[in-house]
Amino acid sequence: MNKGIIANKNEFDHWFKLNTRWVDMDSMGHINHASYLNYMETARVDYFFHLGLPNIHLNRKNSVILASVKISYHKQSNHPSRFDIGHRVSRVGHKSFDLLTGIFLNDKINPICIATFKMVSFNYELNQSIKIPEQINNISR
């Protein structure tokens, strides 16, 4: 498994619980690597709502868009499992910010995987990046 970014549970500000599904398994019987990205996206939407950023829908003028993701896988997991998914803003720029995300088995302190998502504030009508929302700018670094 990849050594990559390593974080522990106390580094995250917001938590989301999620159960695996049968369809998330691969032919080897463990959770497919792509399923983790779906889990993190679901938890990220919850985090944005928690921060007061409900403008994450395509029908909104101003929102955010995913520019890049870097993920490091540290362990395997199987179905059924219950995950704790943690988020925190790890970098704030003028038009973009980074989210550090970790997936942990319910009772474990070491992560299954850790990812950094570069999010860009975006105006969909103008099709261009914009200044980050105040809710992100106000988060202590």
CSV table of C-alpha atoms in Angstrom, one decimal, residues 28-76:
chain,number,residue,atom,x,y,z
A,28,MET,CA,-11.4,-9.8,-4.9
A,29,GLY,CA,-14.1,-9.3,-2.2
A,30,HIS,CA,-12.8,-6.0,-0.8
A,31,ILE,CA,-14.0,-2.4,-1.3
A,32,ASN,CA,-13.1,-1.2,-4.8
A,33,HIS,CA,-10.7,1.8,-4.9
A,34,ALA,CA,-13.2,3.9,-6.9
A,35,SER,CA,-15.9,3.4,-4.2
A,36,TYR,CA,-13.8,5.4,-1.8
A,37,LEU,CA,-14.0,8.4,-4.1
A,38,ASN,CA,-17.8,8.1,-4.0
A,39,TYR,CA,-17.8,7.9,-0.2
A,40,MET,CA,-15.7,11.0,0.0
A,41,GLU,CA,-17.9,12.9,-2.4
A,42,THR,CA,-21.0,12.1,-0.3
A,43,ALA,CA,-19.2,13.2,2.9
A,44,ARG,CA,-17.9,16.4,1.1
A,45,VAL,CA,-21.4,17.5,0.2
A,46,ASP,CA,-22.4,17.0,3.9
A,47,TYR,CA,-19.4,19.1,4.9
A,48,PHE,CA,-20.3,21.9,2.6
A,49,PHE,CA,-23.8,22.0,4.0
A,50,HIS,CA,-22.3,22.0,7.5
A,51,LEU,CA,-20.2,25.0,6.5
A,52,GLY,CA,-23.2,26.8,5.1
A,53,LEU,CA,-22.4,26.3,1.4
A,54,PRO,CA,-25.6,24.9,0.0
A,55,ASN,CA,-24.7,26.2,-3.5
A,56,ILE,CA,-23.3,23.0,-4.8
A,57,HIS,CA,-25.9,22.3,-7.4
A,58,LEU,CA,-25.5,22.8,-11.1
A,59,ASN,CA,-28.5,25.1,-11.2
A,60,ARG,CA,-26.7,27.5,-8.9
A,61,LYS,CA,-24.7,30.4,-10.4
A,62,ASN,CA,-21.8,30.2,-8.0
A,63,SER,CA,-20.5,27.0,-6.6
A,64,VAL,CA,-17.3,24.9,-6.5
A,65,ILE,CA,-15.7,22.5,-8.9
A,66,LEU,CA,-13.2,19.8,-8.3
A,67,ALA,CA,-9.9,20.6,-10.0
A,68,SER,CA,-7.7,17.7,-8.8
A,69,VAL,CA,-7.5,14.9,-6.3
A,70,LYS,CA,-4.6,13.0,-4.8
A,71,ILE,CA,-5.4,9.8,-2.9
A,72,SER,CA,-3.2,7.5,-0.9
A,73,TYR,CA,-4.5,4.0,-0.1
A,74,HIS,CA,-3.1,2.5,3.2
A,75,LYS,CA,-5.3,-0.5,4.0
A,76,GLN,CA,-7.9,-2.8,2.4
